Short mmCIF file of C-alpha atoms in Angstrom, two decimals:
data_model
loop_
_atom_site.label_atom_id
_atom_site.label_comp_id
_atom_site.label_asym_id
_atom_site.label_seq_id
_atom_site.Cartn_x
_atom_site.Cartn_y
_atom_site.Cartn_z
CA UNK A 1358 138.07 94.15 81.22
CA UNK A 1359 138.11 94.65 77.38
CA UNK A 1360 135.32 97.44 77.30
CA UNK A 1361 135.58 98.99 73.63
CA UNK A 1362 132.76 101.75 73.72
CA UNK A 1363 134.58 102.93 70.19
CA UNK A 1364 132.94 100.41 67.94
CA UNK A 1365 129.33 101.42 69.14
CA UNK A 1366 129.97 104.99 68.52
CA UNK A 1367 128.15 104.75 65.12
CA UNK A 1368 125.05 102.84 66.72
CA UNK A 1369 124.68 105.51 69.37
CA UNK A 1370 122.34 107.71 67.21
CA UNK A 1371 120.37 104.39 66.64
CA UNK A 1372 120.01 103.73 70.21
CA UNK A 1373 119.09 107.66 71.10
CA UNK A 1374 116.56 107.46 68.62
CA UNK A 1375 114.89 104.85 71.09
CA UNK A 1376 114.26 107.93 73.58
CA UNK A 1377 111.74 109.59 71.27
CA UNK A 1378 109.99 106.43 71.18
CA UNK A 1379 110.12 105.44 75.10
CA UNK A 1380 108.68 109.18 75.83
CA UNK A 1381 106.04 108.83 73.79
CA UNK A 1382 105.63 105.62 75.16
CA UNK A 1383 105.61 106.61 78.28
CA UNK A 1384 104.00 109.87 78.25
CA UNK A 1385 100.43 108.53 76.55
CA UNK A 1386 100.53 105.87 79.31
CA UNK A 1387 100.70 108.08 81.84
CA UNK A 1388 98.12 110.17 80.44
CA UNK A 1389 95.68 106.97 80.49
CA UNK A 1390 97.06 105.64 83.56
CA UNK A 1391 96.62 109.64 85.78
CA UNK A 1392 93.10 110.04 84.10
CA UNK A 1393 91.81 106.12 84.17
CA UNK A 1394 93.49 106.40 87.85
CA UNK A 1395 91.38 109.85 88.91
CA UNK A 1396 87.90 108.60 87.79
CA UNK A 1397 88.84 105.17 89.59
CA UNK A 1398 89.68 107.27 92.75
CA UNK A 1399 86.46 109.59 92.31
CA UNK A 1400 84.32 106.12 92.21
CA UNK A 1401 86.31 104.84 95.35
CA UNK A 1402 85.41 107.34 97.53
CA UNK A 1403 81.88 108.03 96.15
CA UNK A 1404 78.60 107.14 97.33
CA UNK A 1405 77.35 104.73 95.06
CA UNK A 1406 78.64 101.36 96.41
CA UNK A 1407 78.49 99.53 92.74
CA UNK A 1408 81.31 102.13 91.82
CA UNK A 1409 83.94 101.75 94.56
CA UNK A 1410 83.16 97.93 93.93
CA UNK A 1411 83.95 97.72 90.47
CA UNK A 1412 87.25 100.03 91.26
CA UNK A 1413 88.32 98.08 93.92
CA UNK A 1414 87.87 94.87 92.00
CA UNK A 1415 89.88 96.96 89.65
CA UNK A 1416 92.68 97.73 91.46
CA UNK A 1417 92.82 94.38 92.89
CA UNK A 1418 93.30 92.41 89.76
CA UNK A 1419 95.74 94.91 88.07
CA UNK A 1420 97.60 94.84 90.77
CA UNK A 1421 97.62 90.90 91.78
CA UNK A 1422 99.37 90.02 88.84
CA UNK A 1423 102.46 90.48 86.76
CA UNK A 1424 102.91 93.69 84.33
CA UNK A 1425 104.36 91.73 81.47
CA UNK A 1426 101.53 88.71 81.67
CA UNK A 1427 99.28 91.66 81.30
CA UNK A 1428 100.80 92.96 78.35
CA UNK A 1429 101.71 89.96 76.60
CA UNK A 1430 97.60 89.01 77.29
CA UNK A 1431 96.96 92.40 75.09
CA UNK A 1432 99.23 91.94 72.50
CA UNK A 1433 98.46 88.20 71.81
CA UNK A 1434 94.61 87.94 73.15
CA UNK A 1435 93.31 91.58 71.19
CA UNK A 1436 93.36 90.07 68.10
CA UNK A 1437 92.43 86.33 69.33
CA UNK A 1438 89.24 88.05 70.75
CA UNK A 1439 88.74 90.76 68.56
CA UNK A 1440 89.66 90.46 65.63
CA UNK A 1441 91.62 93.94 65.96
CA UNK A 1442 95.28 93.32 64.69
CA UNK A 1443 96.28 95.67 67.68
CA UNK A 1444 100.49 96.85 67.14
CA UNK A 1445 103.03 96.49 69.83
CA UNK A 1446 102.69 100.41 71.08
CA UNK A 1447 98.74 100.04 71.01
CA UNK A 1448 98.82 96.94 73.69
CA UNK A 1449 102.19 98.70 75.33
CA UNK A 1450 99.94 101.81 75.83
CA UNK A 1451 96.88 100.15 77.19
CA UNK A 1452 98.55 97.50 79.41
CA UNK A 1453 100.95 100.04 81.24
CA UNK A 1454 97.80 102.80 81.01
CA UNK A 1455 95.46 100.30 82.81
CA UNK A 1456 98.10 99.08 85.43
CA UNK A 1457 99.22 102.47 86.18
CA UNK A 1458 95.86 103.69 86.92
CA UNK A 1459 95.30 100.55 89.67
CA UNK A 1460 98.66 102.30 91.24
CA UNK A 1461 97.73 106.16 90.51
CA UNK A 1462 93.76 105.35 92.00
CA UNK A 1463 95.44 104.69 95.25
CA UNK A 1464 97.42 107.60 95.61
CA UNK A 1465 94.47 109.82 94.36
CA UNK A 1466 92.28 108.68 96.68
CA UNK A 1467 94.81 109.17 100.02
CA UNK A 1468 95.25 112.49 98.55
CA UNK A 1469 91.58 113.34 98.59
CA UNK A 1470 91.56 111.49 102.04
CA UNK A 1471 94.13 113.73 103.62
CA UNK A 1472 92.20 116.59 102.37
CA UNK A 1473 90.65 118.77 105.40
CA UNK A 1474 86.78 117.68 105.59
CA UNK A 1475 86.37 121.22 106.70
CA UNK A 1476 86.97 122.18 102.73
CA UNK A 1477 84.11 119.61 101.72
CA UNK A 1478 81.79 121.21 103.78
CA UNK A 1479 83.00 125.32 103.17
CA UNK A 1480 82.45 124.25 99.79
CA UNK A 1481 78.73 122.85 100.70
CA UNK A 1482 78.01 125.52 102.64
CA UNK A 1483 78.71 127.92 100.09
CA UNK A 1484 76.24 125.88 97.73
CA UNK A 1485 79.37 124.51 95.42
CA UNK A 1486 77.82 121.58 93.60
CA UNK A 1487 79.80 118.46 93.91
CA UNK A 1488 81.83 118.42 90.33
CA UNK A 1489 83.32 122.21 90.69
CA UNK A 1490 84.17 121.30 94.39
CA UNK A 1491 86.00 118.43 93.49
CA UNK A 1492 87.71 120.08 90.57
CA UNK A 1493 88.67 122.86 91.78
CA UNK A 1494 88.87 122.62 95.61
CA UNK A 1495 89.29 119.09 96.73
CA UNK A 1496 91.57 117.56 93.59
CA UNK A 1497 94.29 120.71 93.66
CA UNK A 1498 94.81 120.43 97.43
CA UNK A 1499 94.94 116.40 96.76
CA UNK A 1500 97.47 116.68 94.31
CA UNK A 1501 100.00 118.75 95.92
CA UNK A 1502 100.11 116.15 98.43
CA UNK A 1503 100.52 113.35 96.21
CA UNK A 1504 102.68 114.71 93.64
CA UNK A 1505 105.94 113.26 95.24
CA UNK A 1506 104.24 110.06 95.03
CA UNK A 1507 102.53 110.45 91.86
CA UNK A 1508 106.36 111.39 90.38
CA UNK A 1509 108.00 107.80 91.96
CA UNK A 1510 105.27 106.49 89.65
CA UNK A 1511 105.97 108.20 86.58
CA UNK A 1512 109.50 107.16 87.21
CA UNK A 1513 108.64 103.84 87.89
CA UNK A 1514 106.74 104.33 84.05
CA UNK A 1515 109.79 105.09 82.36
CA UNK A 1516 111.84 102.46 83.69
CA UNK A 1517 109.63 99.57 83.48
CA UNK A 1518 108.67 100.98 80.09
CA UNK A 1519 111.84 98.99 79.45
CA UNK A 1520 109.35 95.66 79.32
CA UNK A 1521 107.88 96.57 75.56
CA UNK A 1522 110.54 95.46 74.18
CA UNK A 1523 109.85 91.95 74.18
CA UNK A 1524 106.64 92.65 72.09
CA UNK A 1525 109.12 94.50 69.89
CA UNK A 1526 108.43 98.10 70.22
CA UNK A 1527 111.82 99.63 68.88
CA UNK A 1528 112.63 101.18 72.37
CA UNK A 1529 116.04 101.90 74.15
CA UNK A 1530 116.04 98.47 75.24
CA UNK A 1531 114.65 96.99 72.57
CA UNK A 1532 117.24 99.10 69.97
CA UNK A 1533 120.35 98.55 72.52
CA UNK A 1534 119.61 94.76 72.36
CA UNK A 1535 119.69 94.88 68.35
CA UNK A 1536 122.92 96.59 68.58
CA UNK A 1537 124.08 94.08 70.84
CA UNK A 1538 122.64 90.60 69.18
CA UNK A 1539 124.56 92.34 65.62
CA UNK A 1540 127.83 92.53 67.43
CA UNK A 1541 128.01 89.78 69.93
CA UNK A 1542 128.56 91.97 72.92
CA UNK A 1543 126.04 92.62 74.98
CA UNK A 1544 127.90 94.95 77.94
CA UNK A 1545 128.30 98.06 75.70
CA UNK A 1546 125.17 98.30 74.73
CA UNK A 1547 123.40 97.99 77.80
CA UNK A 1548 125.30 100.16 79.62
CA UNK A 1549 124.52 102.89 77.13
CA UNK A 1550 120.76 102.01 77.38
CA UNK A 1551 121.37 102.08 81.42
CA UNK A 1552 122.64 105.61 81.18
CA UNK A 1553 119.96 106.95 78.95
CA UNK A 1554 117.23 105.53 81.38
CA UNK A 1555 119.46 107.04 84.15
CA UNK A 1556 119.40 110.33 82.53
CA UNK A 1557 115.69 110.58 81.86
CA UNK A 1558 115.09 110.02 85.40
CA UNK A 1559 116.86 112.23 86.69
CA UNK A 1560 115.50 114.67 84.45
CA UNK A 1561 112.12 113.86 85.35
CA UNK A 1562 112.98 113.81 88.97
CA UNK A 1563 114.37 117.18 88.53
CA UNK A 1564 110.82 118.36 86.78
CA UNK A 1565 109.17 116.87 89.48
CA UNK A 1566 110.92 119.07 92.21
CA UNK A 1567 110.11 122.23 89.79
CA UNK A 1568 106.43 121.45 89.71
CA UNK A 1569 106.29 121.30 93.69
CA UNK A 1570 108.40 124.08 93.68
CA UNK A 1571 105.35 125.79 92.14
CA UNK A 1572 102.69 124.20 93.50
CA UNK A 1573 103.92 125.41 96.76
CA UNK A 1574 103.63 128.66 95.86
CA UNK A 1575 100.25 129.11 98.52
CA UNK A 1576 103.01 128.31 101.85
CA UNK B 860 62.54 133.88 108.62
CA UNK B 861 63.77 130.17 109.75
CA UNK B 862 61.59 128.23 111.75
CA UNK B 863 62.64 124.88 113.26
CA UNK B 864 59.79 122.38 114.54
CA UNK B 865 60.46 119.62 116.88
CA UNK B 866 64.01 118.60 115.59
CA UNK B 867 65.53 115.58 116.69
CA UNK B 868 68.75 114.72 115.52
CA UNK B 869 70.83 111.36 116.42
CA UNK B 870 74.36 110.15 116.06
CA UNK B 871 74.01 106.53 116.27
CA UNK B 872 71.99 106.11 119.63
CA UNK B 873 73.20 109.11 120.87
CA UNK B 874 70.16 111.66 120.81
CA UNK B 875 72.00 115.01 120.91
CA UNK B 876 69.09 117.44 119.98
CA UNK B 877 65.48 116.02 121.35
CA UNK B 878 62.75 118.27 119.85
CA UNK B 879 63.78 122.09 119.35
CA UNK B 880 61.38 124.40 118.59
CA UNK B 881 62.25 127.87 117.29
CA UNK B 882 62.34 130.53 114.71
CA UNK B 883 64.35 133.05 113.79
CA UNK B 884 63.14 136.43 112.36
CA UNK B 885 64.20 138.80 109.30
CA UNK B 886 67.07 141.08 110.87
CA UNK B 887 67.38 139.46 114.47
CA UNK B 888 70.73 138.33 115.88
CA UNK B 889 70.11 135.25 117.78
CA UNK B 890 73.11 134.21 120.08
CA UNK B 891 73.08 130.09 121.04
CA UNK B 892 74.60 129.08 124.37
CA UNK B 893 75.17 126.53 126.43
CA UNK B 894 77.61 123.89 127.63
CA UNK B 895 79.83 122.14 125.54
CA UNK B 896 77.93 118.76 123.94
CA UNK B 897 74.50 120.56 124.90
CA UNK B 898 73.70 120.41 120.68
CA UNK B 899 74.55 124.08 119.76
CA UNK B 900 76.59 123.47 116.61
CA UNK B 901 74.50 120.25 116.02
CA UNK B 902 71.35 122.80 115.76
CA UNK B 903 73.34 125.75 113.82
CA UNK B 904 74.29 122.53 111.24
CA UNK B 905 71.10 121.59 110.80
CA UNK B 906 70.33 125.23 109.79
CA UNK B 907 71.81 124.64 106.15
CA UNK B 908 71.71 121.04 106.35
CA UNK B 909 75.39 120.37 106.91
CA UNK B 910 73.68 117.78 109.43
CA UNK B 911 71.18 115.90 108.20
CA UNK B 912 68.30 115.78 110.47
CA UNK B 913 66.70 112.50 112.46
CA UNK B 914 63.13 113.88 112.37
CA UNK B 915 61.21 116.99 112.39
CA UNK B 916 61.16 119.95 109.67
CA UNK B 917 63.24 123.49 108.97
CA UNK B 918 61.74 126.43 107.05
CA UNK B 919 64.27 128.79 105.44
CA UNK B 920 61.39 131.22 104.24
CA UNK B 921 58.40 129.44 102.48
CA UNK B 922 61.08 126.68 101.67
CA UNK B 923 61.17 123.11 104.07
CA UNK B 924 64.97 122.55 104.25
CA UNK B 925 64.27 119.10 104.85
CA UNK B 926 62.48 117.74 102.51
CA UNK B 927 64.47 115.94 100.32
CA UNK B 928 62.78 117.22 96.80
CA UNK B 929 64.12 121.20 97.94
CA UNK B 930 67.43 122.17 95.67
CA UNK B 931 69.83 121.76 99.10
CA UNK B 932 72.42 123.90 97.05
CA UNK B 933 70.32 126.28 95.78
CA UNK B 934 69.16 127.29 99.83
CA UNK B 935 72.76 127.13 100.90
CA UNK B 936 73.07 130.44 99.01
CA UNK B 937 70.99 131.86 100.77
CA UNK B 938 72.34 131.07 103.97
CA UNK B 939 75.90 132.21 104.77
CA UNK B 940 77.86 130.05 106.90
CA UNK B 941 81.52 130.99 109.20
CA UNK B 942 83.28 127.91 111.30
CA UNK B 943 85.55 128.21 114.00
CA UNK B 944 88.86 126.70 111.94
CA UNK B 945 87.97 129.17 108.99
CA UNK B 946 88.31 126.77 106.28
CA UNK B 947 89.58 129.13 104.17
CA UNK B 948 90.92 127.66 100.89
CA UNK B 949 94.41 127.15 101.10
CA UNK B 950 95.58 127.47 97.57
CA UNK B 951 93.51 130.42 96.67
CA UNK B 952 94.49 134.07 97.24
CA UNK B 953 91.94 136.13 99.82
CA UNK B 954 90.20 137.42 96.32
CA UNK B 955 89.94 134.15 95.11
CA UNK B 956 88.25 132.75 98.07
CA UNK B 957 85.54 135.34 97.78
CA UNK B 958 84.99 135.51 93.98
CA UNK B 959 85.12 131.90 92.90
CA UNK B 960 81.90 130.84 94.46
CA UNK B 961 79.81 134.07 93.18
CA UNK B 962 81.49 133.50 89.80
CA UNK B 963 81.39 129.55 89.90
CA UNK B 964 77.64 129.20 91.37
CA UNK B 965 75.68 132.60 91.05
CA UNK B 966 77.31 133.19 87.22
CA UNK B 967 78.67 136.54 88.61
CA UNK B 968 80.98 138.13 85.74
CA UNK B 969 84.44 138.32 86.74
CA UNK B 970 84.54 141.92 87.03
CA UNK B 971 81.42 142.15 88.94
CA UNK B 972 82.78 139.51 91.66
CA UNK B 973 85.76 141.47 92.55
CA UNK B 974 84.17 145.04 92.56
CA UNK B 975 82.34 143.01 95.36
CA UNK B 976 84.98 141.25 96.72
CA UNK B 977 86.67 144.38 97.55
CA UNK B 978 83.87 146.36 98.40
CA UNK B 979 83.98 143.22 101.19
CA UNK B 980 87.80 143.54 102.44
CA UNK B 981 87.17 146.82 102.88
CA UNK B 982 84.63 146.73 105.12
CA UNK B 983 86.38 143.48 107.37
CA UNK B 984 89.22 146.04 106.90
CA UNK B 985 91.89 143.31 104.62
CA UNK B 986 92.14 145.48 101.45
CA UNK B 987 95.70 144.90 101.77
CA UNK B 988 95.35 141.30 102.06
CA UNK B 989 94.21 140.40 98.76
CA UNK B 990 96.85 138.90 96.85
CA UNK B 991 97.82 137.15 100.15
CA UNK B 992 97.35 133.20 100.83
CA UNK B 993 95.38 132.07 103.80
CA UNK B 994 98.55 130.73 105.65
CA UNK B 995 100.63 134.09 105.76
CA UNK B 996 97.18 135.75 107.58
CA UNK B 997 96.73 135.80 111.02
CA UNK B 998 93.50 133.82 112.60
CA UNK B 999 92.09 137.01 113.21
CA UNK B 1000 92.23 138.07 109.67
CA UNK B 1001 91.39 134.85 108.77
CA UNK B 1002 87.83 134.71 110.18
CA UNK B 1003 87.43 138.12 108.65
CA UNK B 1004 88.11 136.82 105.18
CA UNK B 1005 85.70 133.90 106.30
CA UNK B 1006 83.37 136.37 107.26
CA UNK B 1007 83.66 138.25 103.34
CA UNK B 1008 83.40 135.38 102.11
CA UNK B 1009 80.06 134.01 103.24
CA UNK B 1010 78.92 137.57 102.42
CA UNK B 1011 80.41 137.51 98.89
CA UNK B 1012 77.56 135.36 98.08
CA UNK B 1013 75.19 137.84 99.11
CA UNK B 1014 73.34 135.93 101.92
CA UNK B 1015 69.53 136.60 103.45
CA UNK B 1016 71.24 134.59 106.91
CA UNK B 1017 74.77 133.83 108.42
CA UNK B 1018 75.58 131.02 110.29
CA UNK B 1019 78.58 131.55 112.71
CA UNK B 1020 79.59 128.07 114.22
CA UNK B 1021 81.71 129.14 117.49
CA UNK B 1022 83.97 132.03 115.10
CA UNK B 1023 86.47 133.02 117.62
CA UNK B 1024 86.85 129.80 119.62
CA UNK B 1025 89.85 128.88 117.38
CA UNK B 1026 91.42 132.42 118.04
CA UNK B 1027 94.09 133.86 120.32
CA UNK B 1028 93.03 136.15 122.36
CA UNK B 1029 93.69 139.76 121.22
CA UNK B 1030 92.43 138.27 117.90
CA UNK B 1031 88.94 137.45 119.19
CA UNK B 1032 87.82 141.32 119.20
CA UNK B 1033 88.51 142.21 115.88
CA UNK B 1034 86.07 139.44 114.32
CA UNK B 1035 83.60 140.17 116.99
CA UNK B 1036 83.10 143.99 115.94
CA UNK B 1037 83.21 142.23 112.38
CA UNK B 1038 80.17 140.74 113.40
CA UNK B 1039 78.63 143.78 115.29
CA UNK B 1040 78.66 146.16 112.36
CA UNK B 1041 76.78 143.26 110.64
CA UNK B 1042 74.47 142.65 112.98
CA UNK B 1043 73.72 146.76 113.06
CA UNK B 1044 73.24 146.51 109.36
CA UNK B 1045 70.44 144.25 109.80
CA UNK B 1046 71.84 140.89 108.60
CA UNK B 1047 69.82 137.90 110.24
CA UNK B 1048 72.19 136.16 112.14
CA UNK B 1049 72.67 132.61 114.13
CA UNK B 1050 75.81 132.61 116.28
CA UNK B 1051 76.69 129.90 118.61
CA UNK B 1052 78.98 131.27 121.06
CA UNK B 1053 80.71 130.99 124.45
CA UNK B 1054 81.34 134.88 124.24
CA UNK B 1055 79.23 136.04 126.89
CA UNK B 1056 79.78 139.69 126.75
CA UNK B 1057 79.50 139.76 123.07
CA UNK B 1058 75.88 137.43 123.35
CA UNK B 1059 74.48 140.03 125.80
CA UNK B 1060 75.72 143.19 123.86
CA UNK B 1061 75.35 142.17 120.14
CA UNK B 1062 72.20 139.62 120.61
CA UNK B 1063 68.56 140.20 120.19
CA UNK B 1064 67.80 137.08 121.84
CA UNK B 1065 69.42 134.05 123.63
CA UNK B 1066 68.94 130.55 122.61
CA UNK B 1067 70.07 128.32 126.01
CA UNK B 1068 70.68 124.98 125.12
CA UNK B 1069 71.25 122.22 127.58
CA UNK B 1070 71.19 118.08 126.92
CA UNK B 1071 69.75 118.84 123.43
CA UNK B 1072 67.02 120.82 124.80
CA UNK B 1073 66.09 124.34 124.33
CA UNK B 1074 65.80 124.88 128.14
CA UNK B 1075 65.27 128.89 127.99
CA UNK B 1076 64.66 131.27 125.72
CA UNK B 1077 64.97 135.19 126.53
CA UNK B 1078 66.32 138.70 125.43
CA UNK B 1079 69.86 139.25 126.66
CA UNK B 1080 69.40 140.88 129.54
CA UNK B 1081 66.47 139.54 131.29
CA UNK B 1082 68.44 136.40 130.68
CA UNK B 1083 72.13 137.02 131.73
CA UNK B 1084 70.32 139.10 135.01
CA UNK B 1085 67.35 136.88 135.78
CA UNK B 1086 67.99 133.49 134.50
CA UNK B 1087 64.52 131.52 134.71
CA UNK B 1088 66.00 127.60 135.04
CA UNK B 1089 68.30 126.29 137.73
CA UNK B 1090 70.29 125.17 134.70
CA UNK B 1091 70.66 128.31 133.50
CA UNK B 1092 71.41 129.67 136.70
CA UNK B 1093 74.01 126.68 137.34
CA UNK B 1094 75.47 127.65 133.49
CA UNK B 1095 75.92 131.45 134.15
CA UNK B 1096 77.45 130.81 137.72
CA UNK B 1097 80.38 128.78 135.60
CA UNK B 1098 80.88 131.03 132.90
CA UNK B 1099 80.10 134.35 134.11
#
């Protein structure tokens, strides 16, 4: 093995740089995806059949096909369709903020399943309208539940966050590949971009075990 | 004063209350009894509309509970309401139990809410208890915070759906004297019960319920000495 780390020392910053990027990346998608993904859970288990339709027809689609066909479809149909000359991170965002919420609406709504029905009807009984109830009875219980799962899919986020690059959006992948293409060797470079990823999931992992640390402050 | 007229209620084909007629007056303690599936908590349910009824009509005052134009919500605060798993919320302290509803749904100030809130510990005797999560109580204590709870809100009635079925034993006194002292201070209250001793000491009247029917209807002790139905009789002889 002839790995020479050495020679990319001077591209590292360029590569690191790709982090800033990927968070934001990742953290307005998640954003979209957990809020997108609550309302889509509140109309799944609500009464008005049109709703849980439409989310479950929702779900279904974002979830029956590929994450990359969807976001190449943004990136290359927006404009088609549109007119809007949408940019790389605009159809990055909305394709992994629409697919994650197909993913997050699921584990919302077995969180608000697994909720006691005993709380739903304390709350009645106590004449709690609906929206308070859900917001601050139901939905806090729910997420404690879910947040181990709600975590594997930020993770999931970051990592496949990694697929933006081939609508160029200078990420850690994308930037590591650059580096690569400009030197002709390709297993430096990924193997720095492999560690970074590695790093800010373990990091998140690690925030993930602080915030149900906390949340299970009520045991 | 509540007043129930020929209330049916079904679950599927299964009729489990077949025309009840009742009322309950301002300041009376009415204890319901009767086997188990006889349509005690079905009827207490019905009281604030936690069940939705098959047919027939419930006054709470000059209101009818079931038509569908009355504010459901708005009645429900009047109407206090205790189950027999607690459902305390799990994530909020004991304060926070009994202020957020006064503060979230009557528009109670902050200040005003606790005052109250710990005017209510004190007098279920959990003062201490109120920085405390529901899971490190006991079910005793519990049902008392249950119990200051539903009162937090300032009720006209309370509903107690079986309160100390879900309790140990030495537990099941302590929310029963709970529910004397409130009964002395002249809150209108529904119990449904399978403390015998407790119906004939703390009850004004006895509701006996049998096969969804209100088979006999008595004070206390003309009914726990001189039951006037065989099934009464039959119900006693088990339990007694």
């Amino acid at each position: 093995m002839n790995l020479d780390f050495g020679q990319f020392v001077p591209n590292i910053p360029y590569i690191l740089q790709g982090i800033l990027v990927t968070l934001k990346f990742v953290s307005v998608s998640a954003i979209v995806g957990f809020a997108l993904g609550t309302i889509l859970a509140l109309f799944k288990i609500g009464r008005l059949k049109i709703l849980s339709w439409i989310a479950d027809a929702y779900t279904s689609v974002f979830r029956g096909t590929p994450l990359i066909l969807q976001l190449l479809l943004f990136y290359h149909a927006t404009p088609q369709l549109t007119g809007y000359d949408i940019s790389a991170f605009e159809a990055g965002v909305l394709s992994f903020g629409l697919n994650s919420a197909a993913y997050i609406s699921e584990i919302i709504r077995a969180g608000i399943r697994a909720v006691d029905s005993g709380q739903n009807e304390a709350a009645a009984a106590l004449g709690i309208p609906y929206r308070p109830m859900m917001k601050d009875i139901i939905l806090p219980q729910a997420m404690k539940n879910i947040l181990p799962a709600l975590m594997n899919e930020f993770i999931t986020l970051t990592k496949e966050s990694a697929i933006v690059s081939v609508i160029g959006v200078f990420d850690i992948m994308r930037r590591s590949q650059i580096v690569a293409a400009e030197k002709f060797k390709y297993f430096e470079p990924l193997l720095i971009a492999g560690i970074i990823y590695y790093v800010l999931v373990m990091v998140l992992t690690l925030v993930g075990k602080l915030v149900e640390r906390r949340m299970s402050r009520s045991d | 004063m509540i007043k129930v007229e020929n209330l049916h209620k079904k679950f599927g084909e299964n009729e489990v209350l077949s025309g009840i007629h009742t009322s309950i007056q301002k300041g009376e303690v009415v204890a319901i009894i009767g086997p188990s599936g006889s349509g005690k908590s079905t009827l207490l349910r019905c009281m604030n509309q936690l069940e939705q009824v098959s047919s027939g009509t419930i006054w709470v005052n000059d209101k009818q509970l079931t038509d569908p134009s009355t504010n459901i919500m708005q009645l429900r605060q009047s109407i206090g309401m205790v189950f027999q798993h607690f459902h305390l919320f799990p994530h909020k302290t004991v304060l926070e139990n009994l202020i957020y509803a006064p503060i979230k749904v009557k528009g109670l100030k902050r200040n005003m809410a606790e005052k109250k809130a710990y005017e209510l510990l004190e007098q279920v005797g959990l003062s201490m208890k109120a920085n405390e999560y529901p899971k490190r109580l006991s079910g005793g204590q519990k049902q008392r915070v249950a119990i200051a709870r539903a009162l937090a809100m300032e009720p006209e009635y309370m509903l107690f759906d079986e309160p100390t079925s879900a309790l140990d034993p030495e537990m099941v006194n302590e929310v029963l004297d709970v529910m004397k002292d409130l009964g002395k201070s002249g809150m209108t209250m529904v119990i449904v019960t399978h403390e015998m001793a407790f119906a004939r000491e703390a009850a004004d009247r006895i509701l006996f319920l049998d096969g969804g029917k209100l088979v006999e209807e008595s004070d206390p002790s003309s009914f726990f000495s001189n039951p006037q139905t065989d099934r009464a009789k039959a119900f006693l002889d088990k339990v007694l």
